GROMACS .gro file of C-alpha atoms in nm:
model
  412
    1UNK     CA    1   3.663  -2.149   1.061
    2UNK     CA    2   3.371  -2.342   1.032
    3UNK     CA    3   3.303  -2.360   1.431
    4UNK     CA    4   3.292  -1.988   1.433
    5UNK     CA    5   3.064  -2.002   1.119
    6UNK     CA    6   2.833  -2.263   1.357
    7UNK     CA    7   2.851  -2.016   1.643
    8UNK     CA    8   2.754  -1.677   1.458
    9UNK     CA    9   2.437  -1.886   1.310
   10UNK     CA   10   2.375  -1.970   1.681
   11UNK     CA   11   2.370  -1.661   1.799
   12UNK     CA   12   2.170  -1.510   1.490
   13UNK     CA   13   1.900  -1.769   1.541
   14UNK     CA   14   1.882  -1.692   1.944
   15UNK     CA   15   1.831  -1.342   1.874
   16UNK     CA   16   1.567  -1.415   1.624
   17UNK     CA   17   1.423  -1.677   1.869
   18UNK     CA   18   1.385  -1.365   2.168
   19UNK     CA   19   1.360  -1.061   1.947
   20UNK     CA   20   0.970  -0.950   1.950
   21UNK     CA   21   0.813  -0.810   1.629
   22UNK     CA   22   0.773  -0.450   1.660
   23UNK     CA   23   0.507  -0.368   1.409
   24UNK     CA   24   0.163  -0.632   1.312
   25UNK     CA   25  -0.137  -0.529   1.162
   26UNK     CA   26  -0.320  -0.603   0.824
   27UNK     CA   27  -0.407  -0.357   0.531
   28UNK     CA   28  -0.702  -0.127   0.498
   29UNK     CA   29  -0.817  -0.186   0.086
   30UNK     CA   30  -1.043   0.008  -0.092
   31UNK     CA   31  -0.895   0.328  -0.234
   32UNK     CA   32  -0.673   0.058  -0.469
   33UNK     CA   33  -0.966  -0.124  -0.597
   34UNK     CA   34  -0.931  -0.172  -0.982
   35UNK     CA   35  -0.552  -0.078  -0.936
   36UNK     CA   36  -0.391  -0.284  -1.219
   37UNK     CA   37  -0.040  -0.393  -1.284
   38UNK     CA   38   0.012  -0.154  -1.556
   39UNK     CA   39  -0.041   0.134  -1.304
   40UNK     CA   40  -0.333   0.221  -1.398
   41UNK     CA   41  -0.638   0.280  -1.119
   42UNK     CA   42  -0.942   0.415  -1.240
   43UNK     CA   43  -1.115   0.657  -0.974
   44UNK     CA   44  -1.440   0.502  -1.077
   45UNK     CA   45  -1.377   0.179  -0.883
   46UNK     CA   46  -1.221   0.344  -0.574
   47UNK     CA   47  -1.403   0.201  -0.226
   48UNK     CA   48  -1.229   0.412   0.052
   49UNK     CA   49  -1.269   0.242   0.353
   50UNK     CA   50  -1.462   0.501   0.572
   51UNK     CA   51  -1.848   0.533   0.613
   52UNK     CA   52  -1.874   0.877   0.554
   53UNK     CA   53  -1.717   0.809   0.210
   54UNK     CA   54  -1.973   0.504   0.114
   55UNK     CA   55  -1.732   0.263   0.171
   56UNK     CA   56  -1.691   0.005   0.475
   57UNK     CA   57  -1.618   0.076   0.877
   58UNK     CA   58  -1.264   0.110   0.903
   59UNK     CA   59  -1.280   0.325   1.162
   60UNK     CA   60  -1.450   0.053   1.342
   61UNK     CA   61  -1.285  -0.228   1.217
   62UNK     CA   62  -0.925  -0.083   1.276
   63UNK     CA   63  -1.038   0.029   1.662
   64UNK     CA   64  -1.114  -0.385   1.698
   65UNK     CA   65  -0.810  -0.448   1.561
   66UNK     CA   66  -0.592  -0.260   1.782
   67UNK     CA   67  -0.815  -0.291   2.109
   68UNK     CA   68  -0.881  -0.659   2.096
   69UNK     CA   69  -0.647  -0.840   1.842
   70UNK     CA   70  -0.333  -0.582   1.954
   71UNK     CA   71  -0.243  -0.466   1.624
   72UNK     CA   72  -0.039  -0.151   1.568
   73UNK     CA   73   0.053  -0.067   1.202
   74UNK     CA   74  -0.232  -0.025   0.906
   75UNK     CA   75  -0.106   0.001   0.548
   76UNK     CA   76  -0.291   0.237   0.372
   77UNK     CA   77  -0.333   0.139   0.010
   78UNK     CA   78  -0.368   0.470  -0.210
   79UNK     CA   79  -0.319   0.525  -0.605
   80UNK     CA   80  -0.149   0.794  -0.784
   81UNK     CA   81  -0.448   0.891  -0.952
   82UNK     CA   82  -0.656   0.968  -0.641
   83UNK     CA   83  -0.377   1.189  -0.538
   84UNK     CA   84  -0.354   1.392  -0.847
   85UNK     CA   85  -0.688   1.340  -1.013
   86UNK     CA   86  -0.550   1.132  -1.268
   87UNK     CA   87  -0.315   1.380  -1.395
   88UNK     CA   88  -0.048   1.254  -1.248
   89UNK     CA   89   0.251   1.487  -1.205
   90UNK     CA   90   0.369   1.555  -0.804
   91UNK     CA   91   0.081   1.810  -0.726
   92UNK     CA   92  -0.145   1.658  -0.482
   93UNK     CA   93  -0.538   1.732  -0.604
   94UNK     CA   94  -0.685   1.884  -0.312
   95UNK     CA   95  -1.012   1.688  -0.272
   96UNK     CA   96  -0.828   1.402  -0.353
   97UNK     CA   97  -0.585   1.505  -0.034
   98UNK     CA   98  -0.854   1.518   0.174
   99UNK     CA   99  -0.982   1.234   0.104
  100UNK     CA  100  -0.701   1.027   0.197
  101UNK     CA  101  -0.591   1.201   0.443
  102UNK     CA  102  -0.931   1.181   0.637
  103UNK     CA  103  -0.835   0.819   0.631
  104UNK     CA  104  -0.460   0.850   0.767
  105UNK     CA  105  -0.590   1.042   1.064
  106UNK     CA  106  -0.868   0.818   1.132
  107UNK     CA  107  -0.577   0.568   1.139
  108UNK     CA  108  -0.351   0.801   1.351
  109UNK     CA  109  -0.628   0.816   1.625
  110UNK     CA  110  -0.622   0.465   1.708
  111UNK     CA  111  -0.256   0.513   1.822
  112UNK     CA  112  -0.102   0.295   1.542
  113UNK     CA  113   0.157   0.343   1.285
  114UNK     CA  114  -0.004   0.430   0.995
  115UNK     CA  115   0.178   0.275   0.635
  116UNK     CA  116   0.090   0.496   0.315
  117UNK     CA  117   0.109   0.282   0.032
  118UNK     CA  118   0.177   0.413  -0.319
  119UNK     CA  119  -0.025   0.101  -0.486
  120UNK     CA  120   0.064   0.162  -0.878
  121UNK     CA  121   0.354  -0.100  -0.922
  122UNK     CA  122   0.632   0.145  -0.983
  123UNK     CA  123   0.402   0.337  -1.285
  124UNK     CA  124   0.152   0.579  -1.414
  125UNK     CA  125  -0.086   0.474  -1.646
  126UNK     CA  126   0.184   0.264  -1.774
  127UNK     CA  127   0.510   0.441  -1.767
  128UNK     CA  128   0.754   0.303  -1.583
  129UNK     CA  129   0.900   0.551  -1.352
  130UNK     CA  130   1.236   0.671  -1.425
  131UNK     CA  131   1.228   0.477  -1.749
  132UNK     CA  132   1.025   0.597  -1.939
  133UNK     CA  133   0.716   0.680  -1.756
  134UNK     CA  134   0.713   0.979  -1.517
  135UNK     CA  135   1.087   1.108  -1.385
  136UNK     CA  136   1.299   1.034  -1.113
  137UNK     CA  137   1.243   1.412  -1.041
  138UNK     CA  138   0.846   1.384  -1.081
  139UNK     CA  139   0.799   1.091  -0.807
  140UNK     CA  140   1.047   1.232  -0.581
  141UNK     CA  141   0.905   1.617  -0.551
  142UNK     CA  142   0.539   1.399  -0.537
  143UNK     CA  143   0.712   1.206  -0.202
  144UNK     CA  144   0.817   1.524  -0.075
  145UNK     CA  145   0.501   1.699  -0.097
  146UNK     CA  146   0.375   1.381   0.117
  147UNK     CA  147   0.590   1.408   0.320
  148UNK     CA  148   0.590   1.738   0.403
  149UNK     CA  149   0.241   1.676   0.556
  150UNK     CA  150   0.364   1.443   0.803
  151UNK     CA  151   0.695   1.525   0.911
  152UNK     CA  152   0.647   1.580   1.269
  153UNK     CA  153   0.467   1.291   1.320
  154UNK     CA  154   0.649   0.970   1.389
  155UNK     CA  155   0.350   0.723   1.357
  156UNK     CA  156   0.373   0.735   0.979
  157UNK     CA  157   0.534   0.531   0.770
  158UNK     CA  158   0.594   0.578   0.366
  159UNK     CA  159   0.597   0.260   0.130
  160UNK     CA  160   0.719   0.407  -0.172
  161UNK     CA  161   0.523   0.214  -0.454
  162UNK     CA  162   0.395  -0.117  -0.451
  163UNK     CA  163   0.479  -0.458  -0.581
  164UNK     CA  164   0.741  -0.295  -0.884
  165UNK     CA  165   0.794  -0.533  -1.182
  166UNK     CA  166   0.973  -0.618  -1.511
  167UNK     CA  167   1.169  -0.317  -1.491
  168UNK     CA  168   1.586  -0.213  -1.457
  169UNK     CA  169   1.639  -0.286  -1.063
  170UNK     CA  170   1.935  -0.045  -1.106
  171UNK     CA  171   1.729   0.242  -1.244
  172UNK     CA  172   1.490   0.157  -1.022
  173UNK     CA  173   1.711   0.151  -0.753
  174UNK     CA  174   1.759   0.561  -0.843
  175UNK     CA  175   1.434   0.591  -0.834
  176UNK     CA  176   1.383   0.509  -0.461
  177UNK     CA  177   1.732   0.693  -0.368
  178UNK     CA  178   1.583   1.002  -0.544
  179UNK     CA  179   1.264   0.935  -0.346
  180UNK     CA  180   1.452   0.890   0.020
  181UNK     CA  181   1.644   1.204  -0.026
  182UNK     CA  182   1.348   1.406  -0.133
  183UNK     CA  183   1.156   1.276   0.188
  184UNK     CA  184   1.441   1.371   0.416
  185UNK     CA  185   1.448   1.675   0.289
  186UNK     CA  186   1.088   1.734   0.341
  187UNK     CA  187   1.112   1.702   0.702
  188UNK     CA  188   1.043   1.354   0.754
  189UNK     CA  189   1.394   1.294   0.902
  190UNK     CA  190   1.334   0.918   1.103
  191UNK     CA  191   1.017   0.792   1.016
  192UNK     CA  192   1.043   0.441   0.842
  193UNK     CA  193   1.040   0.414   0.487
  194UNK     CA  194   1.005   0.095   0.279
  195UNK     CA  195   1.228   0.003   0.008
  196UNK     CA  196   1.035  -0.263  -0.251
  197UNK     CA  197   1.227  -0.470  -0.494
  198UNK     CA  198   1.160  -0.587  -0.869
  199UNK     CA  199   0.923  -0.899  -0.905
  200UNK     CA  200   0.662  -0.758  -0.694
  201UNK     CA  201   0.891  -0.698  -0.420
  202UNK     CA  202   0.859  -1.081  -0.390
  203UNK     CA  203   1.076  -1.203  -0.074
  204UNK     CA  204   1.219  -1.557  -0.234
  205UNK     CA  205   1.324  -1.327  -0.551
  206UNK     CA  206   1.491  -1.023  -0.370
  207UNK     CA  207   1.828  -1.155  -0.335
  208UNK     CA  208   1.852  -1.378  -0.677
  209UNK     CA  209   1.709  -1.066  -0.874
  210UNK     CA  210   1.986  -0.832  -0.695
  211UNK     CA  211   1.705  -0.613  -0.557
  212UNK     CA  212   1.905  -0.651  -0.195
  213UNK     CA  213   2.232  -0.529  -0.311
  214UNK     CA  214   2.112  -0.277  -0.526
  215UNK     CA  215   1.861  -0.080  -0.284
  216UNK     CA  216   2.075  -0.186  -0.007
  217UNK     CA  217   2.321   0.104  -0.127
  218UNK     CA  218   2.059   0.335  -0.046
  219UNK     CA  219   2.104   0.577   0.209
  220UNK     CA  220   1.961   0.930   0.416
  221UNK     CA  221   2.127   1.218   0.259
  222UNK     CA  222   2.394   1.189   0.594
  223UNK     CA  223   2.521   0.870   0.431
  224UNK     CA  224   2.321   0.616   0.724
  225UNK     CA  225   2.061   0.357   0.633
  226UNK     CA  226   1.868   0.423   0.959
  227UNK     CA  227   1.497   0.380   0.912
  228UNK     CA  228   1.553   0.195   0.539
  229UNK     CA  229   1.400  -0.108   0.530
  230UNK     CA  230   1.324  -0.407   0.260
  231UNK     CA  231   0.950  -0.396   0.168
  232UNK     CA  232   0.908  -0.786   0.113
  233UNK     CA  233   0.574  -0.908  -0.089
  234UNK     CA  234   0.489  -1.324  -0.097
  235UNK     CA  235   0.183  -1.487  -0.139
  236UNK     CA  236   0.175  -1.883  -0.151
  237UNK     CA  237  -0.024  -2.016  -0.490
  238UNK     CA  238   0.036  -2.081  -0.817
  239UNK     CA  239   0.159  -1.794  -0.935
  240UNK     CA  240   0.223  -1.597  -0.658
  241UNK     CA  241  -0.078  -1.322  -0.754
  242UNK     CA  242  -0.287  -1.393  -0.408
  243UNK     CA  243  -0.557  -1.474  -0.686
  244UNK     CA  244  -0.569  -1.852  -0.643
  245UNK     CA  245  -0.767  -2.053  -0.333
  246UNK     CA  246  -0.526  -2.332  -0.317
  247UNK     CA  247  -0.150  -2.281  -0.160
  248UNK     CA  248   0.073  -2.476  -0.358
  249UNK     CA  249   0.423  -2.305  -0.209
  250UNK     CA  250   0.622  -2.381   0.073
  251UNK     CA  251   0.753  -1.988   0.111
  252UNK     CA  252   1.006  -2.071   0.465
  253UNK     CA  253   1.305  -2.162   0.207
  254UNK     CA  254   1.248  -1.860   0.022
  255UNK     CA  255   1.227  -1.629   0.374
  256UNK     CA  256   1.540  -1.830   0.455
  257UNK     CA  257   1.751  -1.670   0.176
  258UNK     CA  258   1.631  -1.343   0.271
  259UNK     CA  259   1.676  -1.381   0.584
  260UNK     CA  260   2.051  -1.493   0.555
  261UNK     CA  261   2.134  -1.172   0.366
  262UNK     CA  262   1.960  -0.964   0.590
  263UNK     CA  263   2.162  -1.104   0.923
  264UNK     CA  264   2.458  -1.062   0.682
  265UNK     CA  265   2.436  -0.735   0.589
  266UNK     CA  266   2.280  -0.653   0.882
  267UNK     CA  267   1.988  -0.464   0.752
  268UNK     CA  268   1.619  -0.561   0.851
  269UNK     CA  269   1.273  -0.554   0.643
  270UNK     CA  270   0.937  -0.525   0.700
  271UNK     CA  271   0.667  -0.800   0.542
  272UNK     CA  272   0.396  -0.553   0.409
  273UNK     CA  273   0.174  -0.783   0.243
  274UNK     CA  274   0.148  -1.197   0.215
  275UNK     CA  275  -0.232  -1.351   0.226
  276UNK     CA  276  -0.402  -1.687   0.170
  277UNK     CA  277  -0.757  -1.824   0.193
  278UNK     CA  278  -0.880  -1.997   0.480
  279UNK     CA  279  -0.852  -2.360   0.241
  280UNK     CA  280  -0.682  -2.600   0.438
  281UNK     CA  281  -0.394  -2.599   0.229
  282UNK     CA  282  -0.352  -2.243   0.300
  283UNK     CA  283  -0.421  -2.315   0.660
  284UNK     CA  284  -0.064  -2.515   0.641
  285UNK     CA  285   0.151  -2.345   0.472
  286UNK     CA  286   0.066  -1.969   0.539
  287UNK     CA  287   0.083  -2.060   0.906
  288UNK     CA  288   0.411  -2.225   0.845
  289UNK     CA  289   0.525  -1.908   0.624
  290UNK     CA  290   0.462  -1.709   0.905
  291UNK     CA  291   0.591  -1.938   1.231
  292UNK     CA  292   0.953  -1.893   1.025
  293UNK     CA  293   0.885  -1.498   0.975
  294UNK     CA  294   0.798  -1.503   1.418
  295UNK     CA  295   1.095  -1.701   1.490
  296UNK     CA  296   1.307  -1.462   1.304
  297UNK     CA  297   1.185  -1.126   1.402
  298UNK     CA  298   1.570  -0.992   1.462
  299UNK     CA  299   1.553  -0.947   1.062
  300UNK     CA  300   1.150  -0.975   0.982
  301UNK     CA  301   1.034  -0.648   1.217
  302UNK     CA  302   0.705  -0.604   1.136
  303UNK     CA  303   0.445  -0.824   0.919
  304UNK     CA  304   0.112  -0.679   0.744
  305UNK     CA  305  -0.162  -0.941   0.631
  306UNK     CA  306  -0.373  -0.832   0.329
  307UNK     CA  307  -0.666  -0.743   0.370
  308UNK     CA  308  -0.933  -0.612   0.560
  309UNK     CA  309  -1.118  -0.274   0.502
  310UNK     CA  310  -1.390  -0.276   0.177
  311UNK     CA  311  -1.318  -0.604   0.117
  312UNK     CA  312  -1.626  -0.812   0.251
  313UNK     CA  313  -1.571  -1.181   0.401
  314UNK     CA  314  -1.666  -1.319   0.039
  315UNK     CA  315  -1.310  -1.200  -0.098
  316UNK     CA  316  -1.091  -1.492  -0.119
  317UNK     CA  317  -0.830  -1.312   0.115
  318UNK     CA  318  -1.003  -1.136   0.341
  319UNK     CA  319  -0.951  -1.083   0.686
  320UNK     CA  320  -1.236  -0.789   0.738
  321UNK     CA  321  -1.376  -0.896   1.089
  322UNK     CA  322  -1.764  -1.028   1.090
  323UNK     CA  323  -2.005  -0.888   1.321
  324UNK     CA  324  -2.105  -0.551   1.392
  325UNK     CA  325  -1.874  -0.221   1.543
  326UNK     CA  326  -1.783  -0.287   1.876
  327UNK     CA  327  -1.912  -0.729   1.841
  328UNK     CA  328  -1.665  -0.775   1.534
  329UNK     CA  329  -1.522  -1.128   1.529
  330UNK     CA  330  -1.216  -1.227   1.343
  331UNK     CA  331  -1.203  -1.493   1.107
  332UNK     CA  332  -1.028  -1.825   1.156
  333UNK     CA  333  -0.716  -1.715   0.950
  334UNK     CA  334  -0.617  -1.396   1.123
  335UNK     CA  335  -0.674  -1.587   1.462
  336UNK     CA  336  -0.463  -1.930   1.365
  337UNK     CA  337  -0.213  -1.756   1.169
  338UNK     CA  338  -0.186  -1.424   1.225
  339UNK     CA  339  -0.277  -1.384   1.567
  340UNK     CA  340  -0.186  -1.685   1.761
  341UNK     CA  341   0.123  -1.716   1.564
  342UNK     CA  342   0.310  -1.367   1.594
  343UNK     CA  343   0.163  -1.338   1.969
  344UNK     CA  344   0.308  -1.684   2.101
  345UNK     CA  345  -0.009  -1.951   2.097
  346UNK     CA  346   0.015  -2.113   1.769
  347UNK     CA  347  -0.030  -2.498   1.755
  348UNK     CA  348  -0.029  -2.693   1.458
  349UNK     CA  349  -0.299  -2.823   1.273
  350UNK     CA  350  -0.352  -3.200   1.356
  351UNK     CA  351  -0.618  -3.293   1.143
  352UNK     CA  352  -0.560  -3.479   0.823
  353UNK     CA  353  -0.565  -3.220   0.558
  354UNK     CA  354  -0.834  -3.270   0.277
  355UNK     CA  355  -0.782  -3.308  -0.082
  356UNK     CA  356  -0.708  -2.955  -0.218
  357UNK     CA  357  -0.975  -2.816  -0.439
  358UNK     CA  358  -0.854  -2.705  -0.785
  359UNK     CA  359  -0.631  -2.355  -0.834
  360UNK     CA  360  -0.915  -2.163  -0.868
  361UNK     CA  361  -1.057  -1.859  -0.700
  362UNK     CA  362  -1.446  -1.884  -0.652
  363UNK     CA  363  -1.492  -1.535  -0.517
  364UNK     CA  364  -1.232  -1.212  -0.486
  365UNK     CA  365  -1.046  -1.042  -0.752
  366UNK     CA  366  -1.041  -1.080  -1.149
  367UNK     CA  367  -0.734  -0.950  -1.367
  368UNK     CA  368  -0.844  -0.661  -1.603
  369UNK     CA  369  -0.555  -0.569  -1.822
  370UNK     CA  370  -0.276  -0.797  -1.749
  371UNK     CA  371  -0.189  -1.119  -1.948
  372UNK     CA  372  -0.222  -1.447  -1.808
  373UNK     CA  373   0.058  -1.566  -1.535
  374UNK     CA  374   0.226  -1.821  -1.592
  375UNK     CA  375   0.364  -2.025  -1.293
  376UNK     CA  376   0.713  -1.847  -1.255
  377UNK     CA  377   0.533  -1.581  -1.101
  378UNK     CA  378   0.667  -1.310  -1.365
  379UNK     CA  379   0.327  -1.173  -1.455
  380UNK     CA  380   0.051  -1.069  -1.160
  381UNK     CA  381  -0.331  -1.003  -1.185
  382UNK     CA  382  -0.433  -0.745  -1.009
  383UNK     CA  383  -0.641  -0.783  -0.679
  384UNK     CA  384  -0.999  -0.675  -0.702
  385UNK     CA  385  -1.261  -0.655  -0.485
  386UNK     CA  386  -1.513  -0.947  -0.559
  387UNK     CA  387  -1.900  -0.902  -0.666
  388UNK     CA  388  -2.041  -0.679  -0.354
  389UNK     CA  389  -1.766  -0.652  -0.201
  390UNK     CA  390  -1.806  -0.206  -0.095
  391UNK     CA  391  -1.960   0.023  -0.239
  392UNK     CA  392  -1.790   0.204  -0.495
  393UNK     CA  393  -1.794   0.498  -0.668
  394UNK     CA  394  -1.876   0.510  -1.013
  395UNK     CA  395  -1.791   0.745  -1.252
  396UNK     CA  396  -1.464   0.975  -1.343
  397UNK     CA  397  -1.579   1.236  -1.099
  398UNK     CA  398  -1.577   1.002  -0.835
  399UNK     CA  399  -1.368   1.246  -0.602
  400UNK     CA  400  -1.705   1.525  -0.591
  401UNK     CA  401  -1.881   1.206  -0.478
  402UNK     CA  402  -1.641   1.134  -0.200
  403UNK     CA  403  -1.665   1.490  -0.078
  404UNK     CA  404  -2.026   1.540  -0.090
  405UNK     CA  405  -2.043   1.174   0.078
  406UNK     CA  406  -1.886   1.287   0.364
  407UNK     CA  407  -2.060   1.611   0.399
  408UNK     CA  408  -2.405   1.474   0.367
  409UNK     CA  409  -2.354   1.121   0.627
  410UNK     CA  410  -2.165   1.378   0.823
  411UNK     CA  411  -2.500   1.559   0.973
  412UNK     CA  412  -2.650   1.276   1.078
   0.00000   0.00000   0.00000
């Protein structure tokens, strides 16, 4: 048996080698700013990423992206609490609506596949959902309502809730099933949707935690898995909180048990959110991460760096292009290891690296609520935007500043 075993690898690893990834692109932030781990995300810290609404040029920086770097999927960060003005509960506030939603069609009109992302790490305002915090039946009628919006159009895709942690992955499992069925329901009968795991949907974690099997078993209400796929997190320092300017993890062995229980199961996931700095540390390995995640793209379909939109070049992570609309220039780590990786002209670094500075970010986000991480990678700071990053709004009626934003930039 073991030549056939030897074989089916073969053959798993060819079709990795020749598949093509079907969906790269990079995250718009803003709208998550001050988004904590505890699910909380105070509206006075929100940065939407559109002129009109004081924050930066993603319009402009998502047309470069798609006409000159070839992206085609932007993942939409937006909090619970902008969508119900912080009442939580499935209604959808209307300003708050049309505030993000300005934003999803602004993505829609640059052709790409546009990712909403539920960014409150499987709460509100610290209840867990479904144990505990808001019900099964609460977050699945808010999905549907959604949903409902975009059901006819197959450019969307829904990431049901960010980064979930220290929670039941069975109950949480329910969660997303009740979720699914309500956005089938809704109309949205094929569009993607993302399933994210416990640990902060970390990919070396999903299997060992049982996040696989368990959201594995979900399915569309006619019993298929078609258009279910693995929402995998993994950033490379310390602690894995995409805080930290050194990389200090080789992730490839981690992909690699993934990866083996995606071929055999044969289900396939989307990587909607990994960063690094540009250290030369980071250089290495997050290039390396992501050479494994190309040459295995019969499993690993689409890949989403974080972050560009309010976040300005100072943030540790970012990859917001410099330059002006229509002149922007990338920086060195979405060409090296985003770009010329996942589009076929990677080469290896073949300088001699330099000593790595200490784990320390000098610029980029700061925890706010959350207790120290230690390096198991249990606990995760939040990612803010650093010092100057965008403008933000600030107070609690930050959603009448939005609107009035708009109206007033809008006449001239």
């Amino acid at each position: 048996m073991r030549s056939s075993t030897s074989a089916a690898s073969l053959l798993a690893l060819a079709a990795g080698a020749s598949a093509k990834l079907q969906y790269l692109g990079v995250a718009m932030a803003g709208i998550d700013f001050g988004c904590d781990i505890d699910g909380t995300c105070p509206l006075k810290t929100v940065a939407l990423p559109l002129k009109n609404y004081g924050g930066a040029d993603g319009e402009a920086q998502m047309q470069h992206f798609v006409k000159n770097d070839n992206l085609n999927i932007f993942r939409l960060p937006v909090s619970w609490q902008l969508l119900t003005n912080a009442k939580g509960g499935s209604t959808l506030d209307a300003q708050g609506w049309e505030s993000y939603d300005t934003l999803m069609q602004t993505c829609f009109a640059t052709g790409a596949y546009c990712m909403i992302d539920l960014h409150n790490f499987a709460r509100f305002d610290k209840g867990i959902i479904g144990q505990g915090g808001p019900s099964d039946e609460t977050f699945a009628q808010l999905w549907a309502n959604i949903a409902a919006k975009y059901a006819d159009n197959d450019k969307v895709v829904f990431g049901l809730m960010n980064e979930p942690h220290d929670l039941d992955t069975a109950k949480w499992a329910n969660s997303c099933q009740a979720a699914v069925t309500a956005i089938r329901k809704a109309g949205a009968e094929k569009q993607i949707i993302l399933l994210p795991g416990n640990n902060f949907a970390s990919a070396t974690d999903f299997v060992q935690n049982q996040s696989a099997d368990l959201l594995g078993k979900i399915t569309n209400p006619d019993g298929s898995t078609d258009g279910l796929l693995l929402d995998l997190h993994k950033y490379l320092d310390i602690n894995n909180s995409g805080q930290h300017a050194e990389c200090t993890t080789d992730n490839v062995e981690g992909f690699k048990t993934i990866a083996k229980w995606l071929r055999d199961n044969n289900r396939t996931a989307m990587v909607s959110e990994t960063g690094a700095s540009m250290e030369e540390s980071c250089m290495e390995k997050f290039c390396a991460q992501n050479k494994f995640i190309s040459e295995n793209t019969d499993v690993f379909v689409g890949f989403v760096g974080w972050a560009a939109g309010s976040f300005d070049s100072t943030y540790t992570l970012s990859l917001t292009p410099s330059g002006s609309p229509g002149n922007y220039v990338d920086n060195k780590l979405m060409k090296q290891c985003i770009l010329d990786v996942f589009q076929g002209n990677y080469n290896p670094p073949t300088s001699t690296p330099k000593p790595s500075k200490s784990a320390t970010s000098t610029a980029g986000p700061r925890k706010t609520t959350a207790t120290d991480s230690d390096d198991s990678g249990s606990s995760k700071p939040s990612r803010k935007p650093a010092d100057g990053a965008a403008s933000s709004l600030s107070s609690s009626s930050a959603l009448a500043f939005v609107a009035a934003a708009a109206v007033f930039f809008a006449a001239f």
